Coordinates of C-alpha atoms in Angstrom, one line a residue:
M1 CA 30.8 -28.6 -80.5
A2 CA 27.1 -29.7 -80.3
K3 CA 28.0 -33.2 -81.5
V4 CA 30.7 -33.5 -78.8
A5 CA 28.1 -32.6 -76.1
V6 CA 25.7 -35.3 -77.4
V7 CA 28.4 -37.9 -76.9
V8 CA 30.2 -36.7 -73.8
F9 CA 27.3 -35.6 -71.7
C10 CA 24.6 -38.1 -72.6
L11 CA 26.1 -41.0 -74.5
L12 CA 22.6 -42.4 -74.6
S13 CA 23.3 -44.9 -77.4
L14 CA 22.7 -48.6 -76.8
L15 CA 25.4 -51.1 -76.5
T16 CA 25.6 -53.6 -79.3
L17 CA 26.9 -57.0 -78.6
A18 CA 29.0 -57.2 -81.8
L19 CA 30.8 -60.4 -81.1
A20 CA 29.5 -63.8 -80.0
H21 CA 29.9 -64.5 -76.3
D22 CA 29.8 -67.7 -74.2
P23 CA 26.6 -68.1 -72.2
A24 CA 26.6 -67.2 -68.6
P25 CA 25.5 -69.8 -66.1
L26 CA 21.8 -70.6 -65.8
V27 CA 20.3 -68.8 -62.8
Y28 CA 17.0 -69.8 -61.2
T29 CA 15.1 -66.7 -59.9
R30 CA 11.8 -66.7 -58.1
Q31 CA 10.1 -65.9 -61.4
G32 CA 12.0 -68.4 -63.6
A33 CA 15.3 -69.4 -65.1
V34 CA 17.5 -66.9 -66.9
T35 CA 20.6 -67.1 -69.0
G36 CA 23.0 -64.3 -70.0
I37 CA 26.4 -63.8 -71.6
R38 CA 29.9 -64.2 -70.3
L39 CA 32.2 -61.2 -70.7
K40 CA 35.9 -60.7 -70.0
E41 CA 37.2 -57.5 -68.4
R42 CA 40.7 -56.9 -67.1
G43 CA 41.3 -60.6 -67.1
K44 CA 38.2 -61.4 -65.1
L45 CA 35.1 -63.2 -66.2
I46 CA 31.9 -61.2 -65.7
D47 CA 28.5 -62.7 -66.2
A48 CA 25.9 -60.3 -67.6
Y49 CA 22.2 -60.8 -67.5
L50 CA 20.6 -58.0 -69.6
G51 CA 17.0 -57.0 -70.0
I52 CA 15.4 -59.1 -67.2
P53 CA 11.8 -58.0 -66.6
Y54 CA 11.1 -56.9 -63.0
A55 CA 7.5 -55.7 -63.4
Q56 CA 4.6 -56.3 -65.7
P57 CA 4.6 -54.0 -68.8
P58 CA 3.1 -50.6 -67.9
V59 CA 1.0 -50.5 -71.1
G60 CA -2.8 -50.4 -71.8
V61 CA -4.7 -50.3 -68.5
M62 CA -1.4 -50.2 -66.6
R63 CA -0.4 -46.8 -68.1
F64 CA -0.2 -44.2 -65.2
R65 CA -0.7 -47.0 -62.6
K66 CA 1.8 -48.4 -60.0
P67 CA 3.7 -51.3 -61.4
L68 CA 2.7 -54.9 -60.6
P69 CA 5.3 -57.7 -59.9
V70 CA 6.4 -59.5 -63.0
K71 CA 4.6 -62.8 -63.7
P72 CA 6.6 -66.1 -63.6
W73 CA 7.8 -67.5 -66.9
Y74 CA 8.3 -71.2 -67.6
D75 CA 10.9 -71.3 -70.4
V76 CA 14.5 -70.1 -69.9
F77 CA 14.6 -66.3 -70.3
N78 CA 17.2 -65.2 -72.7
A79 CA 18.8 -62.2 -70.9
T80 CA 21.4 -61.3 -73.5
E81 CA 20.2 -57.9 -74.9
F82 CA 19.5 -54.5 -73.4
N83 CA 15.9 -53.3 -73.5
P84 CA 15.3 -49.7 -74.8
G85 CA 14.5 -47.0 -72.4
C86 CA 11.0 -45.8 -71.4
V87 CA 9.1 -43.4 -73.8
Q88 CA 10.5 -39.8 -73.7
T89 CA 11.0 -36.8 -75.9
D90 CA 14.2 -36.0 -77.6
L91 CA 16.8 -34.7 -75.2
P92 CA 17.9 -31.1 -75.9
L93 CA 21.5 -30.5 -75.0
M94 CA 22.6 -27.3 -76.5
K95 CA 21.2 -25.0 -79.2
G96 CA 20.8 -26.9 -82.4
A97 CA 21.6 -30.3 -80.8
A98 CA 19.3 -32.9 -79.3
F99 CA 19.6 -36.6 -78.8
N100 CA 17.1 -38.7 -80.7
M101 CA 15.0 -40.8 -78.3
S102 CA 12.4 -42.1 -80.8
G103 CA 13.6 -45.6 -80.2
T104 CA 12.3 -45.7 -76.6
V105 CA 9.3 -47.9 -75.8
E106 CA 6.5 -48.1 -73.2
D107 CA 7.2 -51.8 -72.3
C108 CA 10.4 -50.8 -70.6
L109 CA 10.5 -52.1 -67.0
Y110 CA 13.7 -54.2 -67.3
L111 CA 16.9 -54.4 -65.4
N112 CA 20.5 -55.5 -66.1
L113 CA 22.8 -57.4 -63.8
W114 CA 26.6 -58.0 -63.9
T115 CA 28.3 -60.3 -61.5
P116 CA 31.9 -61.5 -61.2
E117 CA 32.1 -65.2 -62.1
R118 CA 30.7 -67.3 -59.3
T119 CA 31.7 -70.9 -59.7
C120 CA 29.1 -71.7 -57.0
L121 CA 26.4 -70.8 -59.5
T122 CA 27.3 -73.7 -61.8
K123 CA 27.1 -76.4 -59.2
S124 CA 23.5 -76.2 -57.9
K125 CA 20.3 -74.1 -57.7
S126 CA 21.2 -73.2 -54.1
P127 CA 22.6 -69.7 -53.4
C128 CA 26.4 -69.2 -53.0
K129 CA 27.7 -69.5 -49.4
T130 CA 29.9 -66.4 -49.8
L131 CA 27.8 -63.4 -51.1
L132 CA 29.0 -60.2 -52.7
P133 CA 27.7 -56.7 -52.0
V134 CA 25.3 -55.2 -54.6
L135 CA 25.2 -51.8 -56.2
V136 CA 22.0 -50.7 -57.8
Y137 CA 22.4 -47.6 -60.1
L138 CA 19.6 -45.1 -61.0
Y139 CA 20.2 -42.8 -64.0
G140 CA 19.5 -39.1 -63.9
G141 CA 17.7 -36.9 -66.5
F142 CA 15.5 -34.5 -64.6
F143 CA 12.9 -37.2 -64.3
G144 CA 12.1 -36.6 -68.0
W145 CA 14.9 -38.5 -69.7
G146 CA 17.2 -41.5 -69.3
T147 CA 17.9 -45.1 -70.1
A148 CA 19.8 -47.9 -68.4
S149 CA 21.1 -49.1 -71.7
A150 CA 23.4 -46.0 -72.1
F151 CA 26.9 -47.3 -72.3
I152 CA 28.1 -44.9 -69.6
F153 CA 26.1 -47.1 -67.2
D154 CA 27.7 -50.4 -68.3
G155 CA 28.3 -52.3 -65.1
V156 CA 31.0 -54.7 -66.3
F157 CA 33.8 -52.3 -65.3
L158 CA 32.6 -51.7 -61.8
A159 CA 31.8 -55.4 -61.2
A160 CA 35.3 -56.4 -62.3
R161 CA 37.3 -53.7 -60.5
A162 CA 35.3 -53.6 -57.2
N163 CA 34.2 -57.2 -57.0
V164 CA 30.5 -56.3 -56.6
I165 CA 27.3 -57.2 -58.3
V166 CA 26.0 -54.2 -60.3
V167 CA 22.4 -53.6 -61.3
T168 CA 20.9 -50.9 -63.6
L169 CA 17.3 -50.5 -64.4
N170 CA 14.8 -48.5 -66.5
Y171 CA 12.1 -46.6 -64.8
R172 CA 9.3 -44.5 -66.3
V173 CA 10.0 -40.8 -66.9
N174 CA 8.2 -37.7 -68.2
I175 CA 4.4 -37.7 -67.9
L176 CA 4.2 -41.5 -68.2
G177 CA 6.3 -41.6 -65.0
F178 CA 5.1 -38.6 -63.0
M179 CA 1.7 -37.2 -64.2
N180 CA -0.4 -36.9 -61.1
A181 CA -4.2 -36.9 -61.5
S182 CA -4.7 -37.4 -57.7
I183 CA -6.7 -40.5 -58.3
P184 CA -5.7 -44.2 -57.7
D185 CA -5.6 -44.7 -61.5
S186 CA -2.9 -42.0 -61.8
P187 CA -1.3 -41.3 -58.4
G188 CA 1.9 -39.7 -59.7
N189 CA 5.4 -40.9 -58.8
M190 CA 5.0 -44.0 -61.0
G191 CA 8.7 -43.8 -61.8
L192 CA 9.5 -44.0 -58.1
Y193 CA 7.2 -46.9 -57.6
D194 CA 9.0 -48.6 -60.5
Q195 CA 12.3 -48.2 -58.6
V196 CA 10.7 -49.7 -55.5
E197 CA 9.5 -52.7 -57.5
A198 CA 13.0 -53.1 -59.0
L199 CA 14.5 -53.0 -55.5
R200 CA 12.0 -55.6 -54.3
W201 CA 13.1 -57.8 -57.2
V202 CA 16.7 -57.4 -56.2
K203 CA 15.9 -58.1 -52.6
G204 CA 14.1 -61.3 -53.6
N205 CA 16.5 -62.6 -56.3
V206 CA 20.0 -61.2 -56.1
E207 CA 21.1 -64.1 -53.7
F208 CA 20.6 -66.5 -56.6
F209 CA 23.2 -64.5 -58.5
G210 CA 25.6 -64.7 -55.6
G211 CA 24.7 -61.3 -54.2
D212 CA 23.9 -60.3 -50.6
P213 CA 20.3 -58.9 -50.3
N214 CA 21.4 -57.4 -46.9
A215 CA 24.3 -55.4 -48.4
V216 CA 22.6 -53.3 -51.2
T217 CA 24.0 -49.9 -52.0
L218 CA 21.7 -47.6 -54.0
A219 CA 23.7 -45.2 -56.2
G220 CA 22.6 -42.5 -58.7
Q221 CA 23.3 -39.2 -60.2
S222 CA 21.2 -36.0 -60.5
A223 CA 17.5 -37.2 -60.6
G224 CA 18.8 -40.6 -59.7
A225 CA 20.5 -39.2 -56.5
I226 CA 17.3 -37.2 -55.7
S227 CA 15.3 -40.4 -56.1
I228 CA 17.7 -42.1 -53.6
G229 CA 17.0 -39.3 -51.1
Y230 CA 13.3 -40.0 -51.4
H231 CA 13.9 -43.7 -51.0
M232 CA 15.7 -43.0 -47.7
M233 CA 12.6 -41.2 -46.5
S234 CA 10.0 -43.6 -47.9
P235 CA 8.4 -46.2 -45.7
M236 CA 8.0 -48.4 -48.8
S237 CA 11.8 -48.6 -49.4
K238 CA 12.8 -49.4 -45.8
G239 CA 15.0 -52.5 -45.7
L240 CA 15.5 -52.6 -49.5
F241 CA 18.9 -51.0 -49.4
H242 CA 21.5 -50.1 -46.8
R243 CA 23.9 -47.5 -48.1
A244 CA 23.7 -44.7 -50.7
V245 CA 26.0 -43.0 -53.2
M246 CA 24.5 -39.7 -54.3
L247 CA 26.2 -37.7 -57.1
S248 CA 24.9 -34.2 -57.8
G249 CA 21.5 -34.4 -56.1
S250 CA 19.7 -34.6 -52.8
P251 CA 16.1 -34.5 -51.7
S252 CA 15.7 -30.7 -51.4
S253 CA 17.3 -30.2 -54.8
L254 CA 13.7 -30.0 -56.1
A255 CA 12.2 -28.2 -53.1
Y256 CA 10.5 -25.9 -55.6
A257 CA 8.4 -28.8 -56.9
D258 CA 6.0 -27.9 -54.0
T259 CA 4.9 -24.9 -56.1
I260 CA 3.9 -27.0 -59.1
D261 CA 0.1 -27.2 -59.8
Q262 CA -0.3 -30.9 -60.5
S263 CA -4.0 -30.4 -61.3
A264 CA -3.3 -27.7 -63.9
N265 CA -0.7 -29.9 -65.5
F266 CA -3.1 -32.8 -65.7
R267 CA -5.7 -30.6 -67.3
R268 CA -3.2 -29.2 -69.9
V269 CA -2.1 -32.7 -70.8
S270 CA -5.7 -33.9 -71.2
Q271 CA -6.6 -30.8 -73.3
S272 CA -3.7 -31.5 -75.6
Q273 CA -5.3 -34.8 -76.5
D274 CA -9.0 -33.6 -76.6
C275 CA -9.7 -35.7 -73.5
V276 CA -11.8 -33.0 -71.7
D277 CA -15.6 -32.6 -71.8
Y278 CA -16.0 -28.9 -71.3
S279 CA -19.7 -29.4 -70.4
L280 CA -18.7 -31.0 -67.1
P281 CA -16.6 -29.9 -64.1
W282 CA -13.1 -31.2 -64.7
H283 CA -12.9 -32.9 -61.2
L284 CA -15.9 -35.0 -62.1
Q285 CA -14.3 -36.5 -65.1
K286 CA -10.7 -37.3 -64.0
E287 CA -11.2 -41.1 -64.4
D288 CA -12.6 -40.5 -68.0
M289 CA -9.7 -38.2 -68.8
V290 CA -7.1 -40.7 -67.7
E291 CA -8.9 -43.5 -69.6
C292 CA -8.9 -41.3 -72.7
L293 CA -5.1 -40.6 -72.3
R294 CA -4.5 -44.4 -72.1
R295 CA -5.7 -44.8 -75.6
V296 CA -3.3 -42.2 -77.1
D297 CA -0.1 -43.4 -78.8
A298 CA 2.7 -43.1 -76.1
H299 CA 5.2 -41.1 -78.2
R300 CA 2.5 -38.7 -79.5
L301 CA 1.2 -38.3 -75.9
V302 CA 4.6 -37.4 -74.5
N303 CA 5.6 -35.1 -77.2
D304 CA 2.2 -33.3 -77.4
A305 CA 2.0 -33.0 -73.6
M306 CA 5.5 -31.5 -73.3
A307 CA 4.6 -28.9 -75.9
S308 CA 1.5 -28.0 -73.9
L309 CA 3.4 -27.3 -70.6
A310 CA 4.9 -23.9 -70.1
Y311 CA 8.1 -24.9 -68.4
R312 CA 9.0 -28.3 -69.5
Y313 CA 12.0 -28.7 -67.2
V314 CA 10.2 -27.9 -64.0
T315 CA 6.7 -29.3 -64.3
V316 CA 6.8 -33.1 -64.6
L317 CA 8.4 -34.0 -61.3
P318 CA 7.8 -36.2 -58.3
S319 CA 5.2 -35.1 -55.7
Y320 CA 4.5 -36.0 -52.1
G321 CA 1.5 -36.9 -50.0
D322 CA 1.2 -40.5 -51.3
D323 CA 2.1 -43.9 -50.0
F324 CA 5.7 -43.6 -51.3
L325 CA 6.5 -40.1 -50.0
P326 CA 3.9 -39.1 -47.3
Y327 CA 5.7 -35.9 -46.3
S328 CA 7.5 -33.1 -48.1
P329 CA 11.2 -33.8 -48.5
V330 CA 12.0 -30.6 -46.7
E331 CA 10.0 -31.4 -43.6
N332 CA 13.0 -32.6 -41.7
D333 CA 11.4 -32.9 -38.3
R334 CA 9.0 -35.6 -39.6
I335 CA 11.5 -37.6 -41.6
K336 CA 13.5 -40.7 -40.6
L337 CA 16.2 -42.0 -42.9
N338 CA 16.4 -45.7 -43.9
V339 CA 20.2 -46.0 -44.3
K340 CA 23.4 -46.1 -42.3
D341 CA 26.0 -44.6 -44.6
V342 CA 25.9 -42.0 -47.4
L343 CA 28.6 -40.9 -50.0
L344 CA 27.5 -37.5 -51.2
G345 CA 29.1 -35.1 -53.6
N346 CA 28.8 -32.5 -56.3
T347 CA 31.0 -31.2 -59.2
R348 CA 32.7 -27.9 -59.0
D349 CA 30.6 -26.1 -61.6
E350 CA 27.3 -28.0 -61.5
G351 CA 25.3 -25.1 -62.9
A352 CA 27.4 -24.4 -66.0
L353 CA 25.8 -27.3 -68.0
F354 CA 22.3 -25.9 -67.5
L355 CA 23.1 -22.7 -69.2
E356 CA 23.4 -24.4 -72.6
V357 CA 20.5 -26.8 -71.8
F358 CA 18.3 -23.8 -70.9
A359 CA 19.1 -22.1 -74.2
A360 CA 18.4 -25.3 -76.1
Q361 CA 15.0 -25.9 -74.5
Y362 CA 13.7 -22.4 -74.7
G363 CA 15.2 -21.2 -77.9
F364 CA 17.2 -18.1 -76.7
E365 CA 20.8 -17.3 -75.9
V366 CA 21.7 -15.4 -72.8
G367 CA 23.3 -12.8 -75.1
D368 CA 20.0 -12.0 -76.6
V369 CA 19.0 -9.9 -73.7
D370 CA 20.7 -7.7 -71.0
G371 CA 22.4 -9.5 -68.2
L372 CA 19.9 -8.8 -65.4
T373 CA 16.9 -9.8 -67.6
A374 CA 18.6 -13.1 -68.6
L375 CA 19.4 -13.8 -64.9
V376 CA 15.8 -13.0 -63.8
L377 CA 14.2 -15.2 -66.5
S378 CA 16.6 -18.1 -65.9
I379 CA 16.0 -18.2 -62.1
K380 CA 12.3 -17.9 -62.6
T381 CA 12.1 -20.7 -65.0
L382 CA 14.6 -23.1 -63.4
F383 CA 13.1 -22.7 -59.9
N384 CA 9.5 -22.2 -60.9
I385 CA 9.1 -19.1 -58.7
K386 CA 7.3 -15.8 -59.1
L387 CA 8.8 -13.0 -61.1
T388 CA 9.1 -10.7 -58.1
E389 CA 10.9 -13.4 -56.1
S390 CA 13.2 -14.1 -59.1
R391 CA 14.2 -10.4 -59.3
E392 CA 15.1 -10.4 -55.6
L393 CA 17.3 -13.4 -56.0
A394 CA 18.8 -12.1 -59.2
N395 CA 19.9 -8.9 -57.4
A396 CA 21.8 -11.0 -54.9
Y397 CA 23.8 -12.6 -57.7
I398 CA 24.7 -9.5 -59.9
E399 CA 26.1 -6.1 -59.0
E400 CA 24.2 -3.0 -59.9
D401 CA 27.0 -1.9 -62.2
D402 CA 26.8 -5.2 -64.1
V403 CA 23.1 -5.3 -65.1
E404 CA 24.2 -5.0 -68.8
N405 CA 27.1 -7.4 -68.4
Q406 CA 26.5 -10.8 -70.1
L407 CA 29.4 -12.4 -68.4
A408 CA 28.1 -11.3 -65.0
A409 CA 24.7 -12.8 -65.9
L410 CA 26.3 -16.1 -66.8
K411 CA 28.2 -16.3 -63.6
G412 CA 25.0 -15.3 -61.7
I413 CA 22.9 -18.0 -63.3
K414 CA 25.6 -20.6 -62.7
S415 CA 26.0 -19.6 -59.1
S416 CA 22.3 -19.6 -58.4
L417 CA 22.0 -23.1 -59.8
D418 CA 25.1 -24.2 -57.8
D419 CA 23.6 -22.9 -54.6
G420 CA 19.9 -23.6 -55.0
G421 CA 20.1 -26.9 -56.8
F422 CA 23.1 -28.5 -55.3
E423 CA 25.2 -27.0 -52.5
C424 CA 22.4 -25.8 -50.2
P425 CA 20.4 -29.0 -50.6
A426 CA 23.5 -31.1 -49.9
D427 CA 24.1 -29.1 -46.7
L428 CA 20.5 -29.5 -45.6
F429 CA 20.5 -33.2 -46.3
S430 CA 23.8 -33.6 -44.4
E431 CA 22.2 -31.9 -41.4
L432 CA 19.2 -34.2 -41.6
A433 CA 21.5 -37.2 -41.8
E434 CA 23.4 -36.1 -38.8
K435 CA 20.1 -35.9 -36.8
N436 CA 19.3 -39.4 -37.9
N437 CA 22.8 -40.8 -36.9
V438 CA 23.6 -41.5 -40.5
T439 CA 27.3 -41.2 -41.5
V440 CA 27.9 -38.9 -44.4
Y441 CA 31.1 -38.7 -46.5
R442 CA 31.2 -35.7 -48.7
F443 CA 33.4 -34.9 -51.7
L444 CA 33.8 -32.3 -54.5
F445 CA 34.6 -33.5 -58.0
D446 CA 36.9 -30.9 -59.5
H447 CA 38.4 -32.5 -62.7
R448 CA 37.5 -31.0 -66.0
P449 CA 37.5 -33.9 -68.5
S450 CA 40.1 -33.6 -71.3
W451 CA 37.3 -34.0 -73.9
S452 CA 35.0 -31.3 -72.4
P453 CA 33.2 -29.4 -75.1
W454 CA 32.5 -26.4 -72.9
H455 CA 34.2 -23.0 -72.7
P456 CA 37.6 -23.2 -71.1
S457 CA 36.3 -21.2 -68.1
V458 CA 34.0 -24.0 -67.2
G459 CA 35.5 -26.6 -64.8
A460 CA 34.0 -29.9 -63.8
T461 CA 30.3 -29.6 -64.5
H462 CA 27.1 -31.7 -64.1
N463 CA 27.5 -35.2 -65.6
D464 CA 31.3 -35.0 -65.8
D465 CA 31.8 -37.4 -62.9
I466 CA 29.6 -40.3 -64.0
V467 CA 32.1 -42.1 -66.3
F468 CA 34.8 -41.7 -63.7
F469 CA 32.9 -43.2 -60.8
L470 CA 31.4 -46.1 -62.8
G471 CA 34.6 -46.9 -64.7
T472 CA 33.0 -46.5 -68.1
L473 CA 36.0 -44.5 -69.4
H474 CA 37.1 -48.0 -70.4
S475 CA 34.0 -48.5 -72.6
D476 CA 34.7 -49.9 -76.0
R477 CA 33.4 -47.1 -78.3
K478 CA 33.4 -49.5 -81.2
A479 CA 30.6 -51.3 -79.5
V480 CA 28.3 -48.3 -79.6
N481 CA 25.0 -48.9 -81.5
E482 CA 25.4 -47.9 -85.2
T483 CA 22.4 -45.6 -85.0
V484 CA 24.7 -43.0 -83.5
S485 CA 26.2 -40.9 -86.2
R486 CA 29.7 -41.7 -87.4
D487 CA 30.6 -38.1 -86.7
L488 CA 29.8 -38.6 -83.1
L489 CA 31.8 -41.8 -82.9
A490 CA 34.7 -40.1 -84.6
V491 CA 34.6 -37.3 -82.0
Y492 CA 34.4 -39.6 -79.0
R493 CA 37.0 -42.0 -80.4
K494 CA 39.7 -39.7 -78.8
P495 CA 40.6 -41.6 -75.7
P496 CA 40.9 -40.2 -72.2
T497 CA 44.4 -39.5 -70.9
P498 CA 46.4 -42.1 -68.9
D499 CA 46.0 -40.0 -65.8
E500 CA 42.2 -40.0 -66.3
Y501 CA 42.1 -43.8 -66.6
R502 CA 44.1 -44.0 -63.3
F503 CA 41.9 -41.4 -61.6
S504 CA 38.8 -43.4 -62.6
D505 CA 40.3 -46.6 -61.3
E506 CA 40.8 -44.9 -58.0
L507 CA 37.3 -43.6 -57.8
V508 CA 35.8 -47.0 -58.8
Q509 CA 37.8 -48.6 -55.9
V510 CA 36.4 -45.9 -53.6
V511 CA 32.8 -46.9 -54.6
G512 CA 33.7 -50.6 -54.3
D513 CA 35.2 -50.1 -50.8
F514 CA 32.1 -48.2 -49.8
C515 CA 29.8 -51.0 -51.0
W516 CA 31.9 -53.5 -49.0
S517 CA 32.3 -51.6 -45.7
G518 CA 30.9 -48.1 -45.8

């Protein structure tokens, strides 16, 4: 069961290019020439350019800083392999199961691009006269995990089916992406600034691949969708994209982030690495503390820091009040949106997944305590609120006669997550969009995958929709990196049903049509 969840819900193994491929046409970007590989999908030729740097490596003195544009290169850049994801801890999925992320690296700001074959690219250095719309995808992972090299984000299927250019990218996560020391050297939101830099790269270069820089759709799921909501509000992202696809997330999904004490988190992280001089007031040594943290091994820093934070799922998150996000995402009267069309949706049982994740992260099962206590603790932790407030909310989700009932507690936790993290935020965002004359198309994903590892009572839950919308049901499981255990590959080797393939094809076409015309 645990092994199935690792594969189905994360699938964070890297693609291996097991067979030799023909080279893709040489493309001359503003930074230099790149070559890639030519793939074939559904009888169509797709040119893939994998692992293109879009920013300077965020290492050494650049750790915790905003990214800088990538420097030009003078030789042909060989864009034929994915780059690993940004440094992060192992990803807990359910009790006794976590995904090994030790292969992640700090030099991680790279993107991948898939384009249908453009014969115009082989004839000259000039852009194609007929340009394709572009979809840029941002992965989820609660701003603490994720990698663009996961095979569920392979863009070849969407590019072939929808006739669009697809871009995926790595951005910094965890404390390396979101620690906020409230100083220029560590402003917080580094992962969001990474996304801006990638969008700028796309704006400046996608035309050379045959893409239209004025027809960019930004798509993402969970934290990726929340990020998109922030980009719609950010003055820095204006003009960098024009439409949005948001799966299972919207700006106020993390409204409780306002309650996070960023200064306290920074102190705890610094204390975990002995980077605090207790003879001095802490606010007089922020720069020294950050400089000390820059000298620590990245993997050790992230793992030690996470262990030092009380609620690891709700403490390392985006913040507002900076150049990227000047205002709180819930201050609707002060916010103007940067797009014209939005495709917004949730799954039927979003909250069900987090029940297992919560138990995996904090080492207890809901059955260990009575129903009401489990519900109170879960709401308090997941929404980072006071215990008294959590009790009030819990009482609204469980009947007085059911305080000992474990099933009632499970339903209450799931419902509170559905409402507080997804449904209500989606409603609020839709209202904001209407005020800004933005067209919103909403949907509910209600198909439980045939391979679902969860209890039969759980319907379509968080993450279930990704492979359907991106078309990666068609992914060649034999091409998954060999570091994934054979047991996991054996479990996932069971193919989806014919109806699921057809359903996915229909959803991919919906996404493609949206990119083309809204």
